[in-house]
Amino acid sequence: VQGQQGGFDELAMNAGAGGIGDGHPALEDVTVRQAIAHAVDKDTIVERVLNGLGEPADAMSVSPDTTWTPTIDEPFEFDLDLANELLDEAGYEDADGNGVREMPGGGDELRFRWAVRSESEVAQPIYELVSGSLAEIGIETEVESYNDTQLGPVIGRGNWDLFVWGWTPFVDPDPQLSYFLCDQVSTDPEDPLNYYNDANWCNEDYDALYEEQNQELDRDRRVEIVHEMLTLFYEEAAYAVLYYSPDLQAYRTDRFEGWVRQPADIGPVIFSNSSPSYAQLVPATGDGDGAGGGGGDDDGGNTGLIVALAALGVLVIGGGAFAMGRRGSADDRE
């Protein structure tokens, strides 16, 4: 089963709102971030890195049933000519002809540090694909490798420019939306883990819309507000969302029954928001032969597995951030 529950991976850009760290100043310019978004070939990433097991993303997913497709005049489709045009118009020129643009009026070259997650099987190939496109628009990148434990504090201290990671949202859009509030930006280098806003992005209009949707009881109106927030976040391009990827799972129906997909019809059977399979999974009825049904000597083993799954379900539900918040790549989601 390819279980969809809104998970996505993104190229994050350090927008510099926290005022700490040493992020490249060019990334504080929304035009530079938009140009980078136009330099990401999502179709090729899905085809060559994910082996087709995913879907190129339109925008950030905040819940399985409040998806949004960009309706702006010029969505961030792969277009290197347009990316170059944006940078030209904003004054980022390659004055010395070495293939790397400089800040307007001279100064630092557009050389960005790309934090590659060493624990992810997709991080390096994504870097190789995107960095090649960035070189074609006059942006150079340098790899800095971190495991996931190391990368968190680096992000919190603002000592980075680009990285690829991912999220899986909850059922309600509020948690995912809340991560990008201004008060979630890290501002204390001595407390780098006390944050969620890993794009270092702040927008007061976004904050105001968040408060409005948080209090809105009419579902249709609330979805409209959520879509306004997603539009704003998309246009500001602190994230270039790469793809929506499924939870790939295999399970036996001859030995166990009671599997429940969540969300219904499209989701996975385990590692979901409330994981109903953990409570409903039972040995399959019928005459087993040791390889199929749940009778005979298999009963003890089946019961043990169900107990283990139930215990794991409690662990996942109790530590929701592990299963549903910040996650690994498409290959190590468990």
mmCIF file with all atom_site columns, N, CA and C in Angstrom, residues 130-171:
data_model
loop_
_atom_site.group_PDB
_atom_site.id
_atom_site.type_symbol
_atom_site.label_atom_id
_atom_site.label_alt_id
_atom_site.label_comp_id
_atom_site.label_asym_id
_atom_site.label_entity_id
_atom_site.label_seq_id
_atom_site.pdbx_PDB_ins_code
_atom_site.Cartn_x
_atom_site.Cartn_y
_atom_site.Cartn_z
_atom_site.occupancy
_atom_site.B_iso_or_equiv
_atom_site.pdbx_formal_charge
_atom_site.auth_seq_id
_atom_site.auth_comp_id
_atom_site.auth_asym_id
_atom_site.auth_atom_id
_atom_site.pdbx_PDB_model_num
ATOM 1   N N  . VAL A 1 130 ? 19.697 19.314 -7.820  1.00 0.00 ? 130 VAL A N  1
ATOM 2   C CA . VAL A 1 130 ? 19.331 20.719 -7.677  1.00 0.00 ? 130 VAL A CA 1
ATOM 3   C C  . VAL A 1 130 ? 20.549 21.624 -7.774  1.00 0.00 ? 130 VAL A C  1
ATOM 4   N N  . SER A 1 131 ? 21.672 21.199 -7.201  1.00 0.00 ? 131 SER A N  1
ATOM 5   C CA . SER A 1 131 ? 22.861 22.054 -7.252  1.00 0.00 ? 131 SER A CA 1
ATOM 6   C C  . SER A 1 131 ? 23.321 22.264 -8.689  1.00 0.00 ? 131 SER A C  1
ATOM 7   N N  . GLY A 1 132 ? 23.121 21.268 -9.544  1.00 0.00 ? 132 GLY A N  1
ATOM 8   C CA . GLY A 1 132 ? 23.464 21.440 -10.952 1.00 0.00 ? 132 GLY A CA 1
ATOM 9   C C  . GLY A 1 132 ? 22.624 22.524 -11.610 1.00 0.00 ? 132 GLY A C  1
ATOM 10  N N  . SER A 1 133 ? 21.334 22.541 -11.272 1.00 0.00 ? 133 SER A N  1
ATOM 11  C CA . SER A 1 133 ? 20.462 23.582 -11.813 1.00 0.00 ? 133 SER A CA 1
ATOM 12  C C  . SER A 1 133 ? 20.817 24.955 -11.250 1.00 0.00 ? 133 SER A C  1
ATOM 13  N N  . LEU A 1 134 ? 21.151 25.008 -9.969  1.00 0.00 ? 134 LEU A N  1
ATOM 14  C CA . LEU A 1 134 ? 21.524 26.282 -9.367  1.00 0.00 ? 134 LEU A CA 1
ATOM 15  C C  . LEU A 1 134 ? 22.784 26.847 -10.010 1.00 0.00 ? 134 LEU A C  1
ATOM 16  N N  . ALA A 1 135 ? 23.717 25.986 -10.369 1.00 0.00 ? 135 ALA A N  1
ATOM 17  C CA . ALA A 1 135 ? 24.936 26.454 -11.026 1.00 0.00 ? 135 ALA A CA 1
ATOM 18  C C  . ALA A 1 135 ? 24.604 27.126 -12.358 1.00 0.00 ? 135 ALA A C  1
ATOM 19  N N  . GLU A 1 136 ? 23.548 26.669 -13.007 1.00 0.00 ? 136 GLU A N  1
ATOM 20  C CA . GLU A 1 136 ? 23.158 27.251 -14.288 1.00 0.00 ? 136 GLU A CA 1
ATOM 21  C C  . GLU A 1 136 ? 22.535 28.634 -14.136 1.00 0.00 ? 136 GLU A C  1
ATOM 22  N N  . ILE A 1 137 ? 22.151 29.022 -12.917 1.00 0.00 ? 137 ILE A N  1
ATOM 23  C CA . ILE A 1 137 ? 21.616 30.362 -12.705 1.00 0.00 ? 137 ILE A CA 1
ATOM 24  C C  . ILE A 1 137 ? 22.576 31.209 -11.867 1.00 0.00 ? 137 ILE A C  1
ATOM 25  N N  . GLY A 1 138 ? 23.829 30.751 -11.778 1.00 0.00 ? 138 GLY A N  1
ATOM 26  C CA . GLY A 1 138 ? 24.853 31.554 -11.128 1.00 0.00 ? 138 GLY A CA 1
ATOM 27  C C  . GLY A 1 138 ? 24.911 31.428 -9.628  1.00 0.00 ? 138 GLY A C  1
ATOM 28  N N  . ILE A 1 139 ? 24.423 30.309 -9.087  1.00 0.00 ? 139 ILE A N  1
ATOM 29  C CA . ILE A 1 139 ? 24.474 30.073 -7.640  1.00 0.00 ? 139 ILE A CA 1
ATOM 30  C C  . ILE A 1 139 ? 25.299 28.819 -7.382  1.00 0.00 ? 139 ILE A C  1
ATOM 31  N N  . GLU A 1 140 ? 26.330 28.953 -6.571  1.00 0.00 ? 140 GLU A N  1
ATOM 32  C CA . GLU A 1 140 ? 27.160 27.816 -6.207  1.00 0.00 ? 140 GLU A CA 1
ATOM 33  C C  . GLU A 1 140 ? 26.764 27.310 -4.827  1.00 0.00 ? 140 GLU A C  1
ATOM 34  N N  . THR A 1 141 ? 26.977 26.021 -4.592  1.00 0.00 ? 141 THR A N  1
ATOM 35  C CA . THR A 1 141 ? 26.651 25.417 -3.299  1.00 0.00 ? 141 THR A CA 1
ATOM 36  C C  . THR A 1 141 ? 27.838 24.602 -2.793  1.00 0.00 ? 141 THR A C  1
ATOM 37  N N  . GLU A 1 142 ? 27.970 24.561 -1.483  1.00 0.00 ? 142 GLU A N  1
ATOM 38  C CA . GLU A 1 142 ? 29.018 23.786 -0.832  1.00 0.00 ? 142 GLU A CA 1
ATOM 39  C C  . GLU A 1 142 ? 28.376 22.866 0.195   1.00 0.00 ? 142 GLU A C  1
ATOM 40  N N  . VAL A 1 143 ? 28.739 21.588 0.156   1.00 0.00 ? 143 VAL A N  1
ATOM 41  C CA . VAL A 1 143 ? 28.122 20.590 1.033   1.00 0.00 ? 143 VAL A CA 1
ATOM 42  C C  . VAL A 1 143 ? 28.713 20.650 2.436   1.00 0.00 ? 143 VAL A C  1
ATOM 43  N N  . GLU A 1 144 ? 27.819 20.622 3.420   1.00 0.00 ? 144 GLU A N  1
ATOM 44  C CA . GLU A 1 144 ? 28.191 20.374 4.808   1.00 0.00 ? 144 GLU A CA 1
ATOM 45  C C  . GLU A 1 144 ? 27.314 19.225 5.285   1.00 0.00 ? 144 GLU A C  1
ATOM 46  N N  . SER A 1 145 ? 27.911 18.146 5.744   1.00 0.00 ? 145 SER A N  1
ATOM 47  C CA . SER A 1 145 ? 27.173 16.928 6.075   1.00 0.00 ? 145 SER A CA 1
ATOM 48  C C  . SER A 1 145 ? 26.924 16.836 7.579   1.00 0.00 ? 145 SER A C  1
ATOM 49  N N  . TYR A 1 146 ? 25.660 16.491 7.941   1.00 0.00 ? 146 TYR A N  1
ATOM 50  C CA . TYR A 1 146 ? 25.279 16.344 9.348   1.00 0.00 ? 146 TYR A CA 1
ATOM 51  C C  . TYR A 1 146 ? 24.355 15.138 9.497   1.00 0.00 ? 146 TYR A C  1
ATOM 52  N N  . ASN A 1 147 ? 24.440 14.465 10.637  1.00 0.00 ? 147 ASN A N  1
ATOM 53  C CA . ASN A 1 147 ? 23.365 13.540 10.953  1.00 0.00 ? 147 ASN A CA 1
ATOM 54  C C  . ASN A 1 147 ? 22.202 14.349 11.521  1.00 0.00 ? 147 ASN A C  1
ATOM 55  N N  . ASP A 1 148 ? 21.048 13.696 11.718  1.00 0.00 ? 148 ASP A N  1
ATOM 56  C CA . ASP A 1 148 ? 19.852 14.443 12.102  1.00 0.00 ? 148 ASP A CA 1
ATOM 57  C C  . ASP A 1 148 ? 19.999 15.100 13.478  1.00 0.00 ? 148 ASP A C  1
ATOM 58  N N  . THR A 1 149 ? 20.686 14.426 14.387  1.00 0.00 ? 149 THR A N  1
ATOM 59  C CA . THR A 1 149 ? 20.884 15.000 15.712  1.00 0.00 ? 149 THR A CA 1
ATOM 60  C C  . THR A 1 149 ? 21.741 16.256 15.650  1.00 0.00 ? 149 THR A C  1
ATOM 61  N N  . GLN A 1 150 ? 22.738 16.259 14.794  1.00 0.00 ? 150 GLN A N  1
ATOM 62  C CA . GLN A 1 150 ? 23.597 17.425 14.652  1.00 0.00 ? 150 GLN A CA 1
ATOM 63  C C  . GLN A 1 150 ? 22.896 18.580 13.950  1.00 0.00 ? 150 GLN A C  1
ATOM 64  N N  . LEU A 1 151 ? 22.077 18.255 12.961  1.00 0.00 ? 151 LEU A N  1
ATOM 65  C CA . LEU A 1 151 ? 21.506 19.301 12.120  1.00 0.00 ? 151 LEU A CA 1
ATOM 66  C C  . LEU A 1 151 ? 20.506 20.172 12.872  1.00 0.00 ? 151 LEU A C  1
ATOM 67  N N  . GLY A 1 152 ? 19.753 19.584 13.808  1.00 0.00 ? 152 GLY A N  1
ATOM 68  C CA . GLY A 1 152 ? 18.765 20.372 14.535  1.00 0.00 ? 152 GLY A CA 1
ATOM 69  C C  . GLY A 1 152 ? 19.347 21.622 15.174  1.00 0.00 ? 152 GLY A C  1
ATOM 70  N N  . PRO A 1 153 ? 20.389 21.519 16.002  1.00 0.00 ? 153 PRO A N  1
ATOM 71  C CA . PRO A 1 153 ? 20.981 22.716 16.601  1.00 0.00 ? 153 PRO A CA 1
ATOM 72  C C  . PRO A 1 153 ? 21.588 23.673 15.578  1.00 0.00 ? 153 PRO A C  1
ATOM 73  N N  . VAL A 1 154 ? 22.138 23.143 14.489  1.00 0.00 ? 154 VAL A N  1
ATOM 74  C CA . VAL A 1 154 ? 22.695 24.018 13.451  1.00 0.00 ? 154 VAL A CA 1
ATOM 75  C C  . VAL A 1 154 ? 21.593 24.904 12.871  1.00 0.00 ? 154 VAL A C  1
ATOM 76  N N  . ILE A 1 155 ? 20.426 24.293 12.603  1.00 0.00 ? 155 ILE A N  1
ATOM 77  C CA . ILE A 1 155 ? 19.291 25.057 12.090  1.00 0.00 ? 155 ILE A CA 1
ATOM 78  C C  . ILE A 1 155 ? 18.851 26.095 13.115  1.00 0.00 ? 155 ILE A C  1
ATOM 79  N N  . GLY A 1 156 ? 18.738 25.675 14.382  1.00 0.00 ? 156 GLY A N  1
ATOM 80  C CA . GLY A 1 156 ? 18.277 26.576 15.423  1.00 0.00 ? 156 GLY A CA 1
ATOM 81  C C  . GLY A 1 156 ? 19.191 27.769 15.638  1.00 0.00 ? 156 GLY A C  1
ATOM 82  N N  . ARG A 1 157 ? 20.488 27.599 15.405  1.00 0.00 ? 157 ARG A N  1
ATOM 83  C CA . ARG A 1 157 ? 21.434 28.705 15.577  1.00 0.00 ? 157 ARG A CA 1
ATOM 84  C C  . ARG A 1 157 ? 21.554 29.563 14.322  1.00 0.00 ? 157 ARG A C  1
ATOM 85  N N  . GLY A 1 158 ? 20.875 29.147 13.242  1.00 0.00 ? 158 GLY A N  1
ATOM 86  C CA . GLY A 1 158 ? 20.897 29.939 12.011  1.00 0.00 ? 158 GLY A CA 1
ATOM 87  C C  . GLY A 1 158 ? 22.172 29.815 11.215  1.00 0.00 ? 158 GLY A C  1
ATOM 88  N N  . ASN A 1 159 ? 22.967 28.781 11.482  1.00 0.00 ? 159 ASN A N  1
ATOM 89  C CA . ASN A 1 159 ? 24.251 28.618 10.797  1.00 0.00 ? 159 ASN A CA 1
ATOM 90  C C  . ASN A 1 159 ? 24.115 27.678 9.599   1.00 0.00 ? 159 ASN A C  1
ATOM 91  N N  . TRP A 1 160 ? 23.309 28.073 8.629   1.00 0.00 ? 160 TRP A N  1
ATOM 92  C CA . TRP A 1 160 ? 23.036 27.235 7.463   1.00 0.00 ? 160 TRP A CA 1
ATOM 93  C C  . TRP A 1 160 ? 22.417 28.118 6.389   1.00 0.00 ? 160 TRP A C  1
ATOM 94  N N  . ASP A 1 161 ? 22.351 27.585 5.175   1.00 0.00 ? 161 ASP A N  1
ATOM 95  C CA . ASP A 1 161 ? 21.689 28.294 4.078   1.00 0.00 ? 161 ASP A CA 1
ATOM 96  C C  . ASP A 1 161 ? 20.564 27.469 3.463   1.00 0.00 ? 161 ASP A C  1
ATOM 97  N N  . LEU A 1 162 ? 20.831 26.194 3.164   1.00 0.00 ? 162 LEU A N  1
ATOM 98  C CA . LEU A 1 162 ? 19.852 25.324 2.517   1.00 0.00 ? 162 LEU A CA 1
ATOM 99  C C  . LEU A 1 162 ? 19.908 23.939 3.148   1.00 0.00 ? 162 LEU A C  1
ATOM 100 N N  . PHE A 1 163 ? 18.783 23.255 3.186   1.00 0.00 ? 163 PHE A N  1
ATOM 101 C CA . PHE A 1 163 ? 18.757 21.833 3.530   1.00 0.00 ? 163 PHE A CA 1
ATOM 102 C C  . PHE A 1 163 ? 17.459 21.230 3.011   1.00 0.00 ? 163 PHE A C  1
ATOM 103 N N  . VAL A 1 164 ? 17.424 19.898 2.916   1.00 0.00 ? 164 VAL A N  1
ATOM 104 C CA . VAL A 1 164 ? 16.210 19.162 2.552   1.00 0.00 ? 164 VAL A CA 1
ATOM 105 C C  . VAL A 1 164 ? 15.830 18.272 3.718   1.00 0.00 ? 164 VAL A C  1
ATOM 106 N N  . TRP A 1 165 ? 14.573 18.406 4.167   1.00 0.00 ? 165 TRP A N  1
ATOM 107 C CA . TRP A 1 165 ? 14.032 17.537 5.193   1.00 0.00 ? 165 TRP A CA 1
ATOM 108 C C  . TRP A 1 165 ? 12.549 17.406 4.917   1.00 0.00 ? 165 TRP A C  1
ATOM 109 N N  . GLY A 1 166 ? 11.758 16.895 5.843   1.00 0.00 ? 166 GLY A N  1
ATOM 110 C CA . GLY A 1 166 ? 10.342 16.720 5.551   1.00 0.00 ? 166 GLY A CA 1
ATOM 111 C C  . GLY A 1 166 ? 9.472  16.751 6.787   1.00 0.00 ? 166 GLY A C  1
ATOM 112 N N  . TRP A 1 167 ? 8.173  16.812 6.567   1.00 0.00 ? 167 TRP A N  1
ATOM 113 C CA . TRP A 1 167 ? 7.161  16.808 7.625   1.00 0.00 ? 167 TRP A CA 1
ATOM 114 C C  . TRP A 1 167 ? 6.035  15.854 7.237   1.00 0.00 ? 167 TRP A C  1
ATOM 115 N N  . THR A 1 168 ? 5.353  15.351 8.239   1.00 0.00 ? 168 THR A N  1
ATOM 116 C CA . THR A 1 168 ? 4.063  14.712 8.051   1.00 0.00 ? 168 THR A CA 1
ATOM 117 C C  . THR A 1 168 ? 3.067  15.446 8.937   1.00 0.00 ? 168 THR A C  1
ATOM 118 N N  . PRO A 1 169 ? 2.048  16.075 8.369   1.00 0.00 ? 169 PRO A N  1
ATOM 119 C CA . PRO A 1 169 ? 1.132  16.878 9.181   1.00 0.00 ? 169 PRO A CA 1
ATOM 120 C C  . PRO A 1 169 ? 0.162  16.019 9.975   1.00 0.00 ? 169 PRO A C  1
ATOM 121 N N  . PHE A 1 170 ? -0.540 16.665 10.903  1.00 0.00 ? 170 PHE A N  1
ATOM 122 C CA . PHE A 1 170 ? -1.585 16.005 11.670  1.00 0.00 ? 170 PHE A CA 1
ATOM 123 C C  . PHE A 1 170 ? -2.910 16.071 10.902  1.00 0.00 ? 170 PHE A C  1
ATOM 124 N N  . VAL A 1 171 ? -3.968 15.538 11.491  1.00 0.00 ? 171 VAL A N  1
ATOM 125 C CA . VAL A 1 171 ? -5.281 15.560 10.849  1.00 0.00 ? 171 VAL A CA 1
ATOM 126 C C  . VAL A 1 171 ? -5.790 16.990 10.706  1.00 0.00 ? 171 VAL A C  1
#
